[in-house]
Amino acid sequence: MNYRRYILWMMLAGSLCTEVFAASLDNLQKTEEGSKKTIEVTKEAATKLAEETKDVASELKKSAVEALQEAHEKVSQIVVAESTSPTGEALYSKCIACHGVDGTKHALGKSAVIAGQSIDMLVGKLKAYKAGRRNVTGLGAFMQKVATPLSESEILALAAYIDTFKQQKEKKDD
Ligand code: HEC
C-alpha cells in the first residue's frame, strides 16, 4: 500500500466515523425527546385517570344518595298506603268512641292524646297494653281489653293509620 493510498483510506475512515458519531448523537437526542414525551404522556394519563376516578366516586356517591332518597320515599309511600288501607281505618272504628275520629281526644278524660305520636311509640304502647304491662292513668285495663285481640300486623296497621292524623295536622299547619 503506498503512502497516498493510505492517506485516502484514513480520510475515508475518518469521515465515516464522523457520520456515525453524528448519527448516534442524533439518535441519543431523539431518545431523550422520546423519554420526555413518554413521561409527559404518562403524567397526563395519570392526571386524567385521577380526575376520572374522582368523577366516578362522586357519581357513585350521588347515585347512593339518590337510591337512599328513593328508598326513603318508597317506605313513606308504603307507610301511607298501609295507613290508608281499610284495615287500619276499619280497626280504628273501635277506638273512635274514646280517642276521637282524629285521635285528639283524651280517652275517658284521662289518656294522653294519641295523634302525633310516632308509629314506633304507638306500636310499643299497644303491645304493652296487650301484654298487660302498661297502665298510666289507672284505666289501663280498658286498653288491655281492646289490645288483647289485636295481632301484630293489626297493631302496625292501626299505628300507621293513627300516624295519618299527625300528617293531616301537619298539612293543616302548613
Ligand atoms: C273504652 C275507651 C277506650 C277505647 C275503646 C280505646 N282506648 Fe286507647 N286508651 C284508653 C285509656 C283510658 C287510655 C289510658 C290508659 C292508661 O292509663 O295507660 C288509653 C291509652 C291509649 C294509648 C296510649 C296513650 C299514651 O300515650 O299513653 C294508645 C296508643 C291507645 N290508647 C290506642 C288505642 C287504640 C288504637 C284503640 C282502638 C283499637 C283504643 N286505644 C281504644 C281508652 C280507650
Coordinates of C-alpha atoms and ligand atoms in Angstrom, one line a residue:
M1 CA 0.0 0.0 0.0
N2 CA 1.6 3.3 -1.0
Y3 CA 1.5 6.4 1.2
R4 CA -1.1 8.2 -0.8
R5 CA -3.5 5.3 -0.7
Y6 CA -3.1 5.1 3.0
I7 CA -4.0 8.8 3.5
L8 CA -7.0 8.3 1.3
W9 CA -8.1 5.3 3.4
M10 CA -7.6 7.2 6.6
M11 CA -9.7 10.2 5.3
L12 CA -12.5 7.9 4.2
A13 CA -12.5 6.1 7.6
G14 CA -12.4 9.5 9.4
S15 CA -15.5 10.8 7.6
L16 CA -17.3 7.6 8.1
C17 CA -16.6 7.8 11.8
T18 CA -17.9 11.4 12.0
E19 CA -21.0 10.4 10.3
V20 CA -21.6 7.5 12.6
F21 CA -20.9 9.7 15.6
A22 CA -23.3 12.4 14.3
A23 CA -26.0 9.8 13.7
S24 CA -25.7 8.3 17.1
L25 CA -25.8 11.8 18.7
D26 CA -29.0 12.4 16.7
N27 CA -30.3 9.1 17.9
L28 CA -29.5 10.0 21.5
Q29 CA -31.3 13.3 21.3
K30 CA -34.3 11.6 19.8
T31 CA -34.3 9.0 22.5
E32 CA -34.2 11.8 25.2
E33 CA -37.0 13.6 23.5
G34 CA -38.9 10.4 23.3
S35 CA -38.5 9.7 27.0
K36 CA -39.6 13.2 27.9
K37 CA -42.6 12.8 25.7
T38 CA -43.3 9.4 27.3
I39 CA -43.1 11.0 30.8
E40 CA -45.4 13.8 29.7
V41 CA -48.0 11.5 28.2
T42 CA -47.8 9.2 31.3
K43 CA -48.3 12.2 33.6
E44 CA -51.2 13.4 31.5
A45 CA -52.8 10.0 31.5
A46 CA -52.3 9.7 35.3
T47 CA -53.9 13.1 35.9
K48 CA -56.8 12.2 33.7
L49 CA -57.2 8.9 35.4
A50 CA -57.2 10.5 38.8
E51 CA -59.8 13.0 37.6
E52 CA -61.9 10.3 36.1
T53 CA -61.7 8.3 39.4
K54 CA -62.8 11.3 41.3
D55 CA -65.7 11.7 38.9
V56 CA -66.7 8.1 39.3
A57 CA -66.5 8.4 43.0
S58 CA -68.7 11.5 43.2
E59 CA -71.1 9.8 40.7
L60 CA -71.3 6.8 42.9
K61 CA -71.9 9.0 45.9
K62 CA -74.6 10.8 44.0
S63 CA -76.4 7.6 43.0
A64 CA -76.1 6.2 46.5
V65 CA -77.7 9.3 47.9
E66 CA -80.4 9.1 45.2
A67 CA -81.0 5.4 46.0
L68 CA -81.4 6.3 49.7
Q69 CA -83.8 9.0 48.9
E70 CA -85.8 6.8 46.6
A71 CA -85.9 4.1 49.3
H72 CA -87.0 6.6 51.9
E73 CA -89.7 7.8 49.6
K74 CA -90.9 4.2 48.9
V75 CA -91.0 3.5 52.7
S76 CA -93.1 6.6 53.2
Q77 CA -95.4 5.5 50.4
I78 CA -95.7 2.1 51.9
V79 CA -96.5 3.6 55.3
V80 CA -99.1 5.9 53.8
A81 CA -100.6 3.1 51.7
E82 CA -100.8 0.9 54.8
S83 CA -102.1 3.7 56.9
T84 CA -104.9 4.5 54.4
S85 CA -105.6 0.8 53.9
P86 CA -109.1 -0.2 55.0
T87 CA -107.6 -2.5 57.7
G88 CA -106.1 0.3 59.8
E89 CA -109.1 2.5 59.3
A90 CA -111.6 -0.3 60.0
L91 CA -109.8 -1.3 63.1
Y92 CA -109.7 2.3 64.4
S93 CA -113.5 2.4 64.3
K94 CA -113.3 0.6 67.7
C95 CA -111.2 3.4 69.1
I96 CA -113.2 6.4 68.0
A97 CA -115.6 6.4 70.9
C98 CA -112.7 7.1 73.4
H99 CA -109.9 8.7 71.3
G100 CA -112.0 10.7 68.7
V101 CA -112.1 10.4 64.9
D102 CA -108.7 12.1 64.6
G103 CA -107.1 10.8 67.8
T104 CA -107.1 14.1 69.6
K105 CA -109.5 13.2 72.5
H106 CA -108.3 12.4 76.0
A107 CA -109.9 8.9 76.2
L108 CA -112.3 8.7 79.2
G109 CA -111.0 12.2 80.0
K110 CA -107.6 10.7 81.1
S111 CA -105.4 9.3 78.4
A112 CA -102.7 11.1 76.6
V113 CA -103.6 12.3 73.0
I114 CA -102.5 9.7 70.5
A115 CA -102.5 11.8 67.4
G116 CA -98.9 13.0 66.7
Q117 CA -97.2 10.0 68.4
S118 CA -94.7 8.1 66.3
I119 CA -95.5 4.8 64.8
D120 CA -92.8 3.2 67.0
M121 CA -94.3 4.7 70.1
L122 CA -97.9 3.6 69.3
V123 CA -96.8 0.1 68.4
G124 CA -94.8 -0.2 71.6
K125 CA -97.6 1.1 73.8
L126 CA -100.3 -1.1 72.1
K127 CA -98.0 -4.2 72.6
A128 CA -97.5 -3.2 76.2
Y129 CA -101.3 -3.0 76.8
K130 CA -101.7 -6.3 75.0
A131 CA -99.2 -7.9 77.4
G132 CA -100.8 -6.2 80.4
R133 CA -97.6 -4.2 81.1
R134 CA -99.0 -0.7 80.8
N135 CA -101.3 1.3 83.0
V136 CA -100.6 5.1 83.1
T137 CA -103.8 6.5 84.4
G138 CA -105.3 3.6 86.3
L139 CA -107.6 2.9 83.3
G140 CA -105.1 0.6 81.5
A141 CA -107.5 -2.3 81.8
F142 CA -109.7 -0.7 79.2
M143 CA -106.8 -0.6 76.8
Q144 CA -105.7 -4.2 77.6
K145 CA -109.2 -5.4 76.7
V146 CA -109.1 -3.5 73.4
A147 CA -105.5 -4.5 72.6
T148 CA -105.5 -8.2 73.6
P149 CA -107.3 -9.5 70.4
L150 CA -105.1 -7.4 68.1
S151 CA -102.5 -9.3 66.0
E152 CA -99.0 -7.8 65.5
S153 CA -99.9 -6.7 61.9
E154 CA -103.2 -5.2 63.1
I155 CA -101.3 -3.2 65.7
L156 CA -99.0 -2.0 62.9
A157 CA -101.9 -1.1 60.7
L158 CA -103.5 0.8 63.5
A159 CA -100.3 2.7 64.3
A160 CA -99.8 3.6 60.7
Y161 CA -103.4 4.8 60.4
I162 CA -103.1 6.9 63.6
D163 CA -99.9 8.3 62.0
T164 CA -102.0 9.9 59.3
F165 CA -103.7 12.1 61.9
K166 CA -100.3 13.7 62.5
Q167 CA -99.8 14.1 58.8
Q168 CA -103.2 15.8 58.5
K169 CA -102.3 18.0 61.4
E170 CA -99.0 19.0 59.7
K171 CA -100.8 19.7 56.5
K172 CA -103.2 22.0 58.3
D173 CA -100.2 23.7 60.0
D174 CA -98.7 24.4 56.5
Ligands
HEC1 C1 -113.0 2.4 76.3 C2 -112.2 3.5 75.9 C3 -111.1 3.2 75.0 C4 -111.1 2.6 73.8 C5 -112.3 2.0 73.1 C6 -109.7 2.6 73.3 N1 -108.9 3.3 74.2 FE1 -106.9 3.6 74.0 N2 -106.9 4.4 75.9 C7 -107.9 4.5 76.7 C8 -107.5 4.9 78.0 C9 -108.4 5.1 79.2 C10 -106.1 5.0 77.9 C11 -105.1 5.4 79.0 C12 -104.7 4.0 79.6 C13 -103.6 4.1 80.6 O1 -103.8 4.6 81.7 O2 -102.5 3.7 80.3 C14 -105.8 4.7 76.5 C15 -104.5 4.8 76.1 C16 -104.1 4.5 74.7 C17 -102.8 4.7 74.2 C18 -101.6 5.2 74.9 C19 -101.6 6.7 75.0 C20 -100.4 7.2 75.8 O3 -99.6 7.8 75.1 O4 -100.3 6.9 77.0 C21 -102.9 4.3 72.9 C22 -101.8 4.3 71.9 C23 -104.3 3.9 72.6 N3 -105.0 4.1 73.8 C24 -104.7 3.4 71.4 C25 -106.0 2.9 71.3 C26 -106.4 2.3 70.1 C27 -105.6 2.1 68.8 C28 -107.7 1.9 70.3 C29 -108.5 1.1 69.3 C30 -108.0 -0.2 68.9 C31 -108.0 2.3 71.6 N4 -107.0 2.9 72.2 C32 -109.3 2.1 72.1 C33 -109.3 4.3 76.4 C34 -109.7 3.6 75.3

